[in-house]
PDB file of C-alpha atoms and ligand atoms in Angstrom:
ATOM      1  CA  UNK A  20     102.833 101.369  66.296  1.00 81.00           C
ATOM      2  CA  UNK A  21     102.455 104.818  67.780  1.00 89.00           C
ATOM      3  CA  UNK A  22      99.802 106.657  69.737  1.00 94.00           C
ATOM      4  CA  UNK A  23      98.080 109.406  67.758  1.00 93.00           C
ATOM      5  CA  UNK A  24      98.917 112.083  70.349  1.00 95.00           C
ATOM      6  CA  UNK A  25     102.498 113.162  71.066  1.00 96.00           C
ATOM      7  CA  UNK A  26     101.884 112.986  74.826  1.00 98.00           C
ATOM      8  CA  UNK A  27     100.046 110.972  77.465  1.00 98.00           C
ATOM      9  CA  UNK A  28      98.280 113.595  79.563  1.00 98.00           C
ATOM     10  CA  UNK A  29      94.912 111.932  80.197  1.00 98.00           C
ATOM     11  CA  UNK A  30      93.298 108.583  79.432  1.00 98.00           C
ATOM     12  CA  UNK A  31      90.406 110.542  77.957  1.00 98.00           C
ATOM     13  CA  UNK A  32      92.742 111.576  75.091  1.00 98.00           C
ATOM     14  CA  UNK A  33      93.282 107.937  74.028  1.00 98.00           C
ATOM     15  CA  UNK A  34      90.996 106.109  71.619  1.00 97.00           C
ATOM     16  CA  UNK A  35      89.335 102.900  72.762  1.00 98.00           C
ATOM     17  CA  UNK A  36      91.769 100.982  70.503  1.00 97.00           C
ATOM     18  CA  UNK A  37      94.830 102.836  71.895  1.00 98.00           C
ATOM     19  CA  UNK A  38      93.758 102.072  75.454  1.00 98.00           C
ATOM     20  CA  UNK A  39      93.560  98.368  74.586  1.00 98.00           C
ATOM     21  CA  UNK A  40      96.855  98.512  72.654  1.00 97.00           C
ATOM     22  CA  UNK A  41      98.706  99.893  75.703  1.00 98.00           C
ATOM     23  CA  UNK A  42      97.388  97.051  77.879  1.00 98.00           C
ATOM     24  CA  UNK A  43      98.071  94.380  75.226  1.00 98.00           C
ATOM     25  CA  UNK A  44     101.648  95.552  74.740  1.00 97.00           C
ATOM     26  CA  UNK A  45     102.124  95.745  78.527  1.00 98.00           C
ATOM     27  CA  UNK A  46     101.035  92.087  78.736  1.00 98.00           C
ATOM     28  CA  UNK A  47     103.589  91.163  76.053  1.00 97.00           C
ATOM     29  CA  UNK A  48     106.336  93.089  77.828  1.00 97.00           C
ATOM     30  CA  UNK A  49     105.520  91.418  81.126  1.00 98.00           C
ATOM     31  CA  UNK A  50     105.639  87.968  79.489  1.00 97.00           C
ATOM     32  CA  UNK A  51     108.726  88.598  77.351  1.00 95.00           C
ATOM     33  CA  UNK A  52     110.781  91.569  78.633  1.00 90.00           C
ATOM     34  CA  UNK A  53     113.901  90.573  76.660  1.00 93.00           C
ATOM     35  CA  UNK A  54     112.213  91.269  73.324  1.00 94.00           C
ATOM     36  CA  UNK A  55     112.064  94.994  74.095  1.00 95.00           C
ATOM     37  CA  UNK A  56     115.470  95.416  75.702  1.00 96.00           C
ATOM     38  CA  UNK A  57     116.717  97.778  72.941  1.00 96.00           C
ATOM     39  CA  UNK A  58     113.489  99.669  72.267  1.00 96.00           C
ATOM     40  CA  UNK A  59     114.763 102.897  73.848  1.00 97.00           C
ATOM     41  CA  UNK A  60     118.490 102.336  73.333  1.00 97.00           C
ATOM     42  CA  UNK A  61     120.512 105.507  74.002  1.00 96.00           C
ATOM     43  CA  UNK A  62     117.329 107.451  74.814  1.00 98.00           C
ATOM     44  CA  UNK A  63     116.939 109.469  77.982  1.00 98.00           C
ATOM     45  CA  UNK A  64     113.871 110.237  80.080  1.00 98.00           C
ATOM     46  CA  UNK A  65     113.853 113.384  82.243  1.00 98.00           C
ATOM     47  CA  UNK A  66     111.703 112.798  85.346  1.00 98.00           C
ATOM     48  CA  UNK A  67     110.394 116.020  86.883  1.00 98.00           C
ATOM     49  CA  UNK A  68     108.976 115.656  90.387  1.00 98.00           C
ATOM     50  CA  UNK A  69     107.215 118.409  92.342  1.00 97.00           C
ATOM     51  CA  UNK A  70     105.952 115.815  94.865  1.00 97.00           C
ATOM     52  CA  UNK A  71     107.364 112.685  96.563  1.00 96.00           C
ATOM     53  CA  UNK A  72     107.176 109.219  94.979  1.00 98.00           C
ATOM     54  CA  UNK A  73     108.207 105.608  95.452  1.00 98.00           C
ATOM     55  CA  UNK A  74     106.416 103.636  92.710  1.00 98.00           C
ATOM     56  CA  UNK A  75     106.430 106.240  89.955  1.00 98.00           C
ATOM     57  CA  UNK A  76     110.088 107.059  90.226  1.00 98.00           C
ATOM     58  CA  UNK A  77     111.282 103.472  90.558  1.00 98.00           C
ATOM     59  CA  UNK A  78     109.047 102.009  87.834  1.00 98.00           C
ATOM     60  CA  UNK A  79     109.891 104.722  85.305  1.00 98.00           C
ATOM     61  CA  UNK A  80     113.602 104.541  86.071  1.00 98.00           C
ATOM     62  CA  UNK A  81     113.738 100.716  86.058  1.00 98.00           C
ATOM     63  CA  UNK A  82     111.485 100.680  82.982  1.00 98.00           C
ATOM     64  CA  UNK A  83     113.868 102.907  81.034  1.00 98.00           C
ATOM     65  CA  UNK A  84     116.806 100.671  82.000  1.00 98.00           C
ATOM     66  CA  UNK A  85     114.897  97.573  80.892  1.00 97.00           C
ATOM     67  CA  UNK A  86     114.131  99.214  77.520  1.00 97.00           C
ATOM     68  CA  UNK A  87     117.830  99.984  76.970  1.00 97.00           C
ATOM     69  CA  UNK A  88     117.588 103.672  77.875  1.00 98.00           C
ATOM     70  CA  UNK A  89     118.351 105.857  80.842  1.00 98.00           C
ATOM     71  CA  UNK A  90     116.394 108.112  83.227  1.00 98.00           C
ATOM     72  CA  UNK A  91     117.402 111.263  85.101  1.00 98.00           C
ATOM     73  CA  UNK A  92     115.618 112.075  88.369  1.00 98.00           C
ATOM     74  CA  UNK A  93     114.974 115.784  88.874  1.00 97.00           C
ATOM     75  CA  UNK A  94     113.901 116.411  92.473  1.00 96.00           C
ATOM     76  CA  UNK A  95     111.509 119.233  93.412  1.00 93.00           C
ATOM     77  CA  UNK A  96     114.425 121.384  94.592  1.00 91.00           C
ATOM     78  CA  UNK A  97     116.486 120.772  91.409  1.00 91.00           C
ATOM     79  CA  UNK A  98     114.140 122.584  89.041  1.00 89.00           C
ATOM     80  CA  UNK A  99     111.615 124.528  91.165  1.00 89.00           C
ATOM     81  CA  UNK A 100     109.308 124.402  88.154  1.00 91.00           C
ATOM     82  CA  UNK A 101     107.984 127.847  87.324  1.00 89.00           C
ATOM     83  CA  UNK A 102     109.983 129.555  90.117  1.00 91.00           C
ATOM     84  CA  UNK A 103     113.683 129.157  89.255  1.00 92.00           C
ATOM     85  CA  UNK A 104     112.803 128.983  85.580  1.00 94.00           C
ATOM     86  CA  UNK A 105     109.561 129.243  83.616  1.00 96.00           C
ATOM     87  CA  UNK A 106     107.836 126.064  82.429  1.00 97.00           C
ATOM     88  CA  UNK A 107     108.261 126.977  78.727  1.00 97.00           C
ATOM     89  CA  UNK A 108     111.993 127.512  79.287  1.00 97.00           C
ATOM     90  CA  UNK A 109     112.332 124.166  81.088  1.00 97.00           C
ATOM     91  CA  UNK A 110     110.549 122.484  78.161  1.00 98.00           C
ATOM     92  CA  UNK A 111     112.691 124.241  75.523  1.00 98.00           C
ATOM     93  CA  UNK A 112     115.881 123.193  77.326  1.00 97.00           C
ATOM     94  CA  UNK A 113     114.924 119.581  77.909  1.00 98.00           C
ATOM     95  CA  UNK A 114     113.742 118.909  74.347  1.00 98.00           C
ATOM     96  CA  UNK A 115     117.327 119.541  73.180  1.00 98.00           C
ATOM     97  CA  UNK A 116     118.837 117.149  75.754  1.00 98.00           C
ATOM     98  CA  UNK A 117     116.502 114.182  76.199  1.00 98.00           C
ATOM     99  CA  UNK A 118     113.951 112.235  74.126  1.00 98.00           C
ATOM    100  CA  UNK A 119     111.044 112.111  76.578  1.00 98.00           C
ATOM    101  CA  UNK A 120     109.786 113.906  79.699  1.00 98.00           C
ATOM    102  CA  UNK A 121     107.745 112.572  82.620  1.00 98.00           C
ATOM    103  CA  UNK A 122     106.282 115.060  85.091  1.00 98.00           C
ATOM    104  CA  UNK A 123     104.526 114.861  88.465  1.00 98.00           C
ATOM    105  CA  UNK A 124     103.132 118.306  89.179  1.00 98.00           C
ATOM    106  CA  UNK A 125     100.732 120.050  91.536  1.00 97.00           C
ATOM    107  CA  UNK A 126      98.766 121.930  88.865  1.00 97.00           C
ATOM    108  CA  UNK A 127      97.577 119.899  85.882  1.00 98.00           C
ATOM    109  CA  UNK A 128      98.135 122.995  83.772  1.00 98.00           C
ATOM    110  CA  UNK A 129     101.902 122.638  84.428  1.00 98.00           C
ATOM    111  CA  UNK A 130     102.140 119.250  82.734  1.00 98.00           C
ATOM    112  CA  UNK A 131      99.902 120.485  79.889  1.00 98.00           C
ATOM    113  CA  UNK A 132     102.179 123.499  79.435  1.00 98.00           C
ATOM    114  CA  UNK A 133     105.298 121.292  79.394  1.00 98.00           C
ATOM    115  CA  UNK A 134     103.691 119.227  76.628  1.00 98.00           C
ATOM    116  CA  UNK A 135     102.616 122.299  74.667  1.00 98.00           C
ATOM    117  CA  UNK A 136     106.039 123.940  74.857  1.00 98.00           C
ATOM    118  CA  UNK A 137     108.192 120.927  73.941  1.00 98.00           C
ATOM    119  CA  UNK A 138     108.454 118.913  70.732  1.00 97.00           C
ATOM    120  CA  UNK A 139     109.108 115.652  72.598  1.00 98.00           C
ATOM    121  CA  UNK A 140     106.562 113.363  74.336  1.00 98.00           C
ATOM    122  CA  UNK A 141     105.443 114.328  77.843  1.00 98.00           C
ATOM    123  CA  UNK A 142     103.854 111.815  80.241  1.00 98.00           C
ATOM    124  CA  UNK A 143     101.623 112.905  83.113  1.00 98.00           C
ATOM    125  CA  UNK A 144     102.904 111.018  86.175  1.00 98.00           C
ATOM    126  CA  UNK A 145     100.212 112.497  88.476  1.00 98.00           C
ATOM    127  CA  UNK A 146      98.747 115.953  88.646  1.00 98.00           C
ATOM    128  CA  UNK A 147      95.975 117.284  90.846  1.00 98.00           C
ATOM    129  CA  UNK A 148      93.554 116.385  88.029  1.00 98.00           C
ATOM    130  CA  UNK A 149      94.572 112.878  87.014  1.00 98.00           C
ATOM    131  CA  UNK A 150      96.943 109.921  87.292  1.00 98.00           C
ATOM    132  CA  UNK A 151      96.707 108.098  83.939  1.00 98.00           C
ATOM    133  CA  UNK A 152      99.682 105.736  84.439  1.00 99.00           C
ATOM    134  CA  UNK A 153      98.086 104.481  87.640  1.00 99.00           C
ATOM    135  CA  UNK A 154      94.765 103.692  85.961  1.00 99.00           C
ATOM    136  CA  UNK A 155      96.534 101.878  83.104  1.00 98.00           C
ATOM    137  CA  UNK A 156      98.302  99.640  85.643  1.00 99.00           C
ATOM    138  CA  UNK A 157      95.044  99.173  87.565  1.00 99.00           C
ATOM    139  CA  UNK A 158      93.070  98.050  84.524  1.00 98.00           C
ATOM    140  CA  UNK A 159      95.946  95.772  83.489  1.00 98.00           C
ATOM    141  CA  UNK A 160      95.601  94.236  86.955  1.00 98.00           C
ATOM    142  CA  UNK A 161      91.811  94.009  86.709  1.00 98.00           C
ATOM    143  CA  UNK A 162      92.135  92.250  83.354  1.00 98.00           C
ATOM    144  CA  UNK A 163      94.575  89.750  84.902  1.00 98.00           C
ATOM    145  CA  UNK A 164      92.083  89.108  87.713  1.00 98.00           C
ATOM    146  CA  UNK A 165      88.787  89.095  85.777  1.00 97.00           C
ATOM    147  CA  UNK A 166      89.864  88.181  82.224  1.00 96.00           C
ATOM    148  CA  UNK A 167      87.484  90.540  80.449  1.00 97.00           C
ATOM    149  CA  UNK A 168      87.261  94.202  81.440  1.00 98.00           C
ATOM    150  CA  UNK A 169      83.580  94.321  80.447  1.00 98.00           C
ATOM    151  CA  UNK A 170      82.945  91.975  83.382  1.00 97.00           C
ATOM    152  CA  UNK A 171      84.538  94.357  85.879  1.00 98.00           C
ATOM    153  CA  UNK A 172      82.221  95.985  88.413  1.00 98.00           C
ATOM    154  CA  UNK A 173      84.533  98.398  90.177  1.00 98.00           C
ATOM    155  CA  UNK A 174      83.536 100.433  93.208  1.00 99.00           C
ATOM    156  CA  UNK A 175      85.876 103.286  94.102  1.00 99.00           C
ATOM    157  CA  UNK A 176      85.262 104.262  97.735  1.00 99.00           C
ATOM    158  CA  UNK A 177      86.541 107.632  98.980  1.00 98.00           C
ATOM    159  CA  UNK A 178      87.643 110.971  97.587  1.00 98.00           C
ATOM    160  CA  UNK A 179      86.695 111.932  94.004  1.00 98.00           C
ATOM    161  CA  UNK A 180      90.323 112.829  93.337  1.00 98.00           C
ATOM    162  CA  UNK A 181      92.975 112.504  90.587  1.00 98.00           C
ATOM    163  CA  UNK A 182      93.088 108.696  90.860  1.00 99.00           C
ATOM    164  CA  UNK A 183      89.287 108.475  90.774  1.00 99.00           C
ATOM    165  CA  UNK A 184      89.213 110.695  87.661  1.00 98.00           C
ATOM    166  CA  UNK A 185      91.613 108.459  85.728  1.00 99.00           C
ATOM    167  CA  UNK A 186      89.741 105.318  86.811  1.00 99.00           C
ATOM    168  CA  UNK A 187      86.497 106.831  85.479  1.00 99.00           C
ATOM    169  CA  UNK A 188      88.154 107.623  82.140  1.00 98.00           C
ATOM    170  CA  UNK A 189      89.642 104.109  81.973  1.00 98.00           C
ATOM    171  CA  UNK A 190      86.362 102.364  82.869  1.00 98.00           C
ATOM    172  CA  UNK A 191      84.658 104.358  80.113  1.00 98.00           C
ATOM    173  CA  UNK A 192      87.312 103.324  77.543  1.00 98.00           C
ATOM    174  CA  UNK A 193      86.916  99.594  78.186  1.00 98.00           C
ATOM    175  CA  UNK A 194      83.229  99.099  78.890  1.00 98.00           C
ATOM    176  CA  UNK A 195      83.529  98.380  82.626  1.00 98.00           C
ATOM    177  CA  UNK A 196      80.928  99.290  85.239  1.00 98.00           C
ATOM    178  CA  UNK A 197      82.196 101.753  87.825  1.00 98.00           C
ATOM    179  CA  UNK A 198      80.547 103.237  90.894  1.00 98.00           C
ATOM    180  CA  UNK A 199      82.092 106.049  92.920  1.00 99.00           C
ATOM    181  CA  UNK A 200      80.974 106.035  96.565  1.00 98.00           C
ATOM    182  CA  UNK A 201      82.029 109.324  98.141  1.00 98.00           C
ATOM    183  CA  UNK A 202      80.861 111.801 100.781  1.00 98.00           C
ATOM    184  CA  UNK A 203      78.701 114.679  99.535  1.00 98.00           C
ATOM    185  CA  UNK A 204      80.952 117.528  98.421  1.00 98.00           C
ATOM    186  CA  UNK A 205      83.814 115.163  97.493  1.00 98.00           C
ATOM    187  CA  UNK A 206      82.495 113.931  94.154  1.00 98.00           C
ATOM    188  CA  UNK A 207      84.759 113.702  91.108  1.00 98.00           C
ATOM    189  CA  UNK A 208      84.739 116.888  88.998  1.00 98.00           C
ATOM    190  CA  UNK A 209      81.545 117.351  86.972  1.00 98.00           C
ATOM    191  CA  UNK A 210      83.633 117.949  83.852  1.00 98.00           C
ATOM    192  CA  UNK A 211      85.378 114.569  84.271  1.00 98.00           C
ATOM    193  CA  UNK A 212      82.112 112.712  84.797  1.00 98.00           C
ATOM    194  CA  UNK A 213      80.609 114.359  81.691  1.00 98.00           C
ATOM    195  CA  UNK A 214      83.643 113.515  79.518  1.00 98.00           C
ATOM    196  CA  UNK A 215      83.733 109.940  80.820  1.00 98.00           C
ATOM    197  CA  UNK A 216      79.968 109.532  80.268  1.00 98.00           C
ATOM    198  CA  UNK A 217      80.486 110.650  76.672  1.00 98.00           C
ATOM    199  CA  UNK A 218      83.244 108.022  76.180  1.00 97.00           C
ATOM    200  CA  UNK A 219      81.045 105.425  77.892  1.00 98.00           C
ATOM    201  CA  UNK A 220      78.473 105.667  75.084  1.00 98.00           C
ATOM    202  CA  UNK A 221      81.028 104.115  72.715  1.00 97.00           C
ATOM    203  CA  UNK A 222      81.720 101.090  74.945  1.00 98.00           C
ATOM    204  CA  UNK A 223      78.452 100.714  76.898  1.00 97.00           C
ATOM    205  CA  UNK A 224      80.357 101.309  80.147  1.00 98.00           C
ATOM    206  CA  UNK A 225      78.165 102.298  83.068  1.00 98.00           C
ATOM    207  CA  UNK A 226      79.278 104.998  85.506  1.00 98.00           C
ATOM    208  CA  UNK A 227      77.441 106.244  88.588  1.00 98.00           C
ATOM    209  CA  UNK A 228      78.039 108.167  91.797  1.00 98.00           C
ATOM    210  CA  UNK A 229      76.460 107.285  95.152  1.00 98.00           C
ATOM    211  CA  UNK A 230      76.968 108.595  98.671  1.00 98.00           C
ATOM    212  CA  UNK A 231      76.681 105.345 100.610  1.00 98.00           C
ATOM    213  CA  UNK A 232      79.704 103.014 100.713  1.00 98.00           C
ATOM    214  CA  UNK A 233      77.426 100.013 101.376  1.00 98.00           C
ATOM    215  CA  UNK A 234      75.246 100.801  98.360  1.00 98.00           C
ATOM    216  CA  UNK A 235      78.379 101.402  96.272  1.00 98.00           C
ATOM    217  CA  UNK A 236      80.105  98.085  96.965  1.00 98.00           C
ATOM    218  CA  UNK A 237      76.948  95.975  96.632  1.00 98.00           C
ATOM    219  CA  UNK A 238      77.540  93.619  93.696  1.00 98.00           C
ATOM    220  CA  UNK A 239      81.071  94.950  93.032  1.00 98.00           C
ATOM    221  CA  UNK A 240      83.783  92.450  92.052  1.00 98.00           C
ATOM    222  CA  UNK A 241      86.571  94.997  92.725  1.00 98.00           C
ATOM    223  CA  UNK A 242      86.792  97.560  95.539  1.00 99.00           C
ATOM    224  CA  UNK A 243      89.313 100.414  95.293  1.00 99.00           C
ATOM    225  CA  UNK A 244      90.293 103.151  97.692  1.00 99.00           C
ATOM    226  CA  UNK A 245      92.902 105.916  97.944  1.00 98.00           C
ATOM    227  CA  UNK A 246      94.081 108.308 100.650  1.00 98.00           C
ATOM    228  CA  UNK A 247      91.525 110.763 102.045  1.00 98.00           C
ATOM    229  CA  UNK A 248      93.948 113.717 101.780  1.00 98.00           C
ATOM    230  CA  UNK A 249      96.108 113.777  98.665  1.00 98.00           C
ATOM    231  CA  UNK A 250      99.576 115.307  98.374  1.00 97.00           C
ATOM    232  CA  UNK A 251      99.123 119.055  98.738  1.00 96.00           C
ATOM    233  CA  UNK A 252      96.040 118.664 101.008  1.00 97.00           C
ATOM    234  CA  UNK A 253      97.968 117.839 104.198  1.00 96.00           C
ATOM    235  CA  UNK A 254      96.384 120.782 106.081  1.00 98.00           C
ATOM    236  CA  UNK A 255      92.944 119.179 105.578  1.00 98.00           C
ATOM    237  CA  UNK A 256      93.983 115.774 106.949  1.00 97.00           C
ATOM    238  CA  UNK A 257      92.112 115.961 110.269  1.00 97.00           C
ATOM    239  CA  UNK A 258      88.967 117.556 108.906  1.00 98.00           C
ATOM    240  CA  UNK A 259      88.817 115.009 106.105  1.00 98.00           C
ATOM    241  CA  UNK A 260      89.404 112.098 108.500  1.00 98.00           C
ATOM    242  CA  UNK A 261      86.119 112.918 110.258  1.00 98.00           C
ATOM    243  CA  UNK A 262      84.177 113.192 106.999  1.00 98.00           C
ATOM    244  CA  UNK A 263      85.652 110.070 105.398  1.00 98.00           C
ATOM    245  CA  UNK A 264      85.615 107.774 108.462  1.00 98.00           C
ATOM    246  CA  UNK A 265      82.356 106.014 107.330  1.00 98.00           C
ATOM    247  CA  UNK A 266      84.074 105.314 103.992  1.00 98.00           C
ATOM    248  CA  UNK A 267      86.868 103.183 105.454  1.00 98.00           C
ATOM    249  CA  UNK A 268      87.361  99.924 103.535  1.00 98.00           C
ATOM    250  CA  UNK A 269      87.349  97.287 106.272  1.00 98.00           C
ATOM    251  CA  UNK A 270      86.274  93.653 106.559  1.00 98.00           C
ATOM    252  CA  UNK A 271      82.684  94.656 107.253  1.00 98.00           C
ATOM    253  CA  UNK A 272      82.476  96.742 104.045  1.00 98.00           C
ATOM    254  CA  UNK A 273      84.265  94.073 101.959  1.00 98.00           C
ATOM    255  CA  UNK A 274      81.697  91.523 103.239  1.00 98.00           C
ATOM    256  CA  UNK A 275      78.989  93.670 101.603  1.00 98.00           C
ATOM    257  CA  UNK A 276      80.740  93.570  98.195  1.00 98.00           C
ATOM    258  CA  UNK A 277      80.226  90.748  95.697  1.00 97.00           C
ATOM    259  CA  UNK A 278      81.601  87.324  96.697  1.00 97.00           C
ATOM    260  CA  UNK A 279      85.330  87.054  95.924  1.00 95.00           C
ATOM    261  CA  UNK A 280      85.736  90.800  95.214  1.00 98.00           C
ATOM    262  CA  UNK A 281      89.365  91.884  94.971  1.00 98.00           C
ATOM    263  CA  UNK A 282      90.786  94.939  96.757  1.00 99.00           C
ATOM    264  CA  UNK A 283      92.861  97.636  95.046  1.00 99.00           C
ATOM    265  CA  UNK A 284      94.774 100.698  96.275  1.00 98.00           C
ATOM    266  CA  UNK A 285      97.167 102.886  94.277  1.00 98.00           C
ATOM    267  CA  UNK A 286      99.457 103.189  97.355  1.00 98.00           C
ATOM    268  CA  UNK A 287     100.873 104.627  99.523  1.00 98.00           C
ATOM    269  CA  UNK A 288      98.172 103.362 101.907  1.00 98.00           C
ATOM    270  CA  UNK A 289      97.409 105.050 105.210  1.00 98.00           C
ATOM    271  CA  UNK A 290      96.666 101.832 107.022  1.00 98.00           C
ATOM    272  CA  UNK A 291      94.041 102.175 109.736  1.00 98.00           C
ATOM    273  CA  UNK A 292      92.553 105.160 107.910  1.00 98.00           C
ATOM    274  CA  UNK A 293      91.092 104.541 104.453  1.00 98.00           C
ATOM    275  CA  UNK A 294      91.901 100.799 104.665  1.00 98.00           C
ATOM    276  CA  UNK A 295      92.532  98.355 107.491  1.00 98.00           C
ATOM    277  CA  UNK A 296      95.482  95.950 107.594  1.00 98.00           C
ATOM    278  CA  UNK A 297      93.010  93.070 107.527  1.00 98.00           C
ATOM    279  CA  UNK A 298      91.836  94.115 104.039  1.00 98.00           C
ATOM    280  CA  UNK A 299      95.164  95.370 102.641  1.00 98.00           C
ATOM    281  CA  UNK A 300      96.887  92.116 103.660  1.00 98.00           C
ATOM    282  CA  UNK A 301      93.989  89.771 102.827  1.00 98.00           C
ATOM    283  CA  UNK A 302      94.114  87.202  99.999  1.00 98.00           C
ATOM    284  CA  UNK A 303      91.668  89.473  98.097  1.00 98.00           C
ATOM    285  CA  UNK A 304      94.240  92.285  97.993  1.00 98.00           C
ATOM    286  CA  UNK A 305      96.069  92.862  94.683  1.00 98.00           C
ATOM    287  CA  UNK A 306      97.828  96.060  95.748  1.00 98.00           C
ATOM    288  CA  UNK A 307     101.368  94.853  95.030  1.00 98.00           C
ATOM    289  CA  UNK A 308     100.333  93.336  91.692  1.00 98.00           C
ATOM    290  CA  UNK A 309      99.052  96.832  90.814  1.00 98.00           C
ATOM    291  CA  UNK A 310     102.353  98.373  91.901  1.00 98.00           C
ATOM    292  CA  UNK A 311     104.335  95.926  89.741  1.00 98.00           C
ATOM    293  CA  UNK A 312     102.030  96.589  86.797  1.00 98.00           C
ATOM    294  CA  UNK A 313     103.017 100.268  86.877  1.00 98.00           C
ATOM    295  CA  UNK A 314     106.336  99.029  85.427  1.00 98.00           C
ATOM    296  CA  UNK A 315     104.775  97.057  82.551  1.00 98.00           C
ATOM    297  CA  UNK A 316     102.091  99.631  81.687  1.00 98.00           C
ATOM    298  CA  UNK A 317     104.586 102.504  81.616  1.00 98.00           C
ATOM    299  CA  UNK A 318     107.121 100.553  79.551  1.00 98.00           C
ATOM    300  CA  UNK A 319     104.333 100.035  77.036  1.00 98.00           C
ATOM    301  CA  UNK A 320     103.546 103.778  77.022  1.00 98.00           C
ATOM    302  CA  UNK A 321     107.250 104.694  76.700  1.00 98.00           C
ATOM    303  CA  UNK A 322     107.638 102.303  73.762  1.00 97.00           C
ATOM    304  CA  UNK A 323     104.492 103.570  72.017  1.00 97.00           C
ATOM    305  CA  UNK A 324     105.530 107.216  72.441  1.00 97.00           C
ATOM    306  CA  UNK A 325     109.262 106.979  71.733  1.00 95.00           C
ATOM    307  CA  UNK A 326     110.393 103.396  71.115  1.00 91.00           C
ATOM    308  CA  UNK A 327     111.940 101.895  67.986  1.00 84.00           C
ATOM    309  CA  UNK A 328     109.183 101.214  65.425  1.00 72.00           C
ATOM    310  CA  UNK A 329     110.703  97.974  64.120  1.00 60.00           C
ATOM    311  CA  UNK A 330     110.274  96.271  67.489  1.00 54.00           C
ATOM    312  CA  UNK A 331     106.507  96.648  67.344  1.00 47.00           C
TER     313      UNK A 331
HETATM  314  N1  LIG B  12     100.832 105.177  93.265  1.00 97.10           N
HETATM  315  C1  LIG B  12     101.835 106.042  93.095  1.00 97.10           C
HETATM  316  O1  LIG B  12     101.833 106.873  92.163  1.00 97.10           O
HETATM  317  O2  LIG B  12     102.838 105.923  94.003  1.00 97.10           O
HETATM  318  P1  LIG B  12     104.012 106.969  94.268  1.00 97.10           P
HETATM  319  O3  LIG B  12     103.355 108.237  94.763  1.00 97.10           O
HETATM  320  O4  LIG B  12     104.881 106.327  95.301  1.00 97.10           O
HETATM  321  O5  LIG B  12     104.745 107.218  92.987  1.00 97.10           O
HETATM  322  N1  LIG B  13      95.541 110.812  95.382  1.00 97.10           N
HETATM  323  C1  LIG B  13      96.892 110.570  95.811  1.00 97.10           C
HETATM  324  C2  LIG B  13      97.555 109.554  94.948  1.00 97.10           C
HETATM  325  C3  LIG B  13      98.965 109.198  95.318  1.00 97.10           C
HETATM  326  C4  LIG B  13      99.587 108.213  94.394  1.00 97.10           C
HETATM  327  C5  LIG B  13      97.672 111.873  95.788  1.00 97.10           C
HETATM  328  O1  LIG B  13      97.517 112.658  94.840  1.00 97.10           O
HETATM  329  O2  LIG B  13      98.425 112.127  96.728  1.00 97.10           O
END
C-alpha cells in the first residue's frame, strides 16, 4: 500500500480512497502499535522547522521511534532555509542522507519546492496555506466521536487560516458538512473553497461560509476554533483581537450548537481569547484526543509514504 503521490503537501491531493486509507491505517496503528514497530527500521526523518512546535515535533519524533526509525530535529537557526542555503540545495543534500523530510515553513511555496527538488517524500507539517496532518488527526478524532464522518456537522469558528483550509479539504474528501463562521475579510482563500467544493461533488459534502458565529454553530455536532493570529501574524494580535472578539467559543456559543456537540482546537490554545477555560476543559472537549491522534495519523502517513510494503 502506497499513496499515489510521492509527498503529502495538501489533503486536496489525496483521493477519497487514500484519505480513508490513512484514517483506517491510523486506527489499526492506534489499536496495535506493535505490529508496525519495524515499518521504518533504519530509516531517518529530517524535521525542518521554521516555526515553533510542541505537538508536531514530538508526535513525528515519537512516531518515527515507534516505527523503528529515527528523527533529526532541525531548528530554525540550524538551516535558515533559503538564507544560509537555497531550498533546492537543502533538498539535494537531504535526499542523500535521509529517507523522508517533514517541513514546517512560513511560505507554502517552500515546502512545495522542497518536494519538487528532492526524490524522497516530503510532508507538509504546517505552512501558511495548510496543515494537512492536523486535519487528518482531527477527522480521525471526529470519526471516533461520531462513528461515521458523513454524520459530522462541523462548524469552524474564527480565522479562515491554514487549519481551516485543511479542514475544508478533509470535509470535502469524506462527505461531512462544514460551516466556516468568520468575520468579513477573514474568509478562507477563494481558491481553497473552490477546490474543496469541486471535491465535495464526489462525496456530497456540504461546505458553506457565514459571518455569524451563532448561525454557524446552529445544528453543529462539532465546534472547532484556532488562534486569531497565527504564527507570523504576531504584529496583528491586538487588531485581530478586537475583530474576532464576537467569535470567541464560550459556554454561551456552545449552548447554541447542537445538543452534545464536541469541541475541537488544534492547539496551542490562547485561553480567554478564542476559547474560554470552561469550554476547553469541559466534558465536550476532545482537544487532547486530537493531539494524541496526531501521532497515529502521522505514523500512518509515514508508513504509506516510506514504510516496508510487506507490513501492509
Ligand atoms: N497543532 C500543532 O500543530 O501544534 P504545534 O504547533 O505545537 O506543533
Ligand atoms: N493557525 C495556527 C496553527 C498552529 C498549530 C498557526 O499557523 O499558527
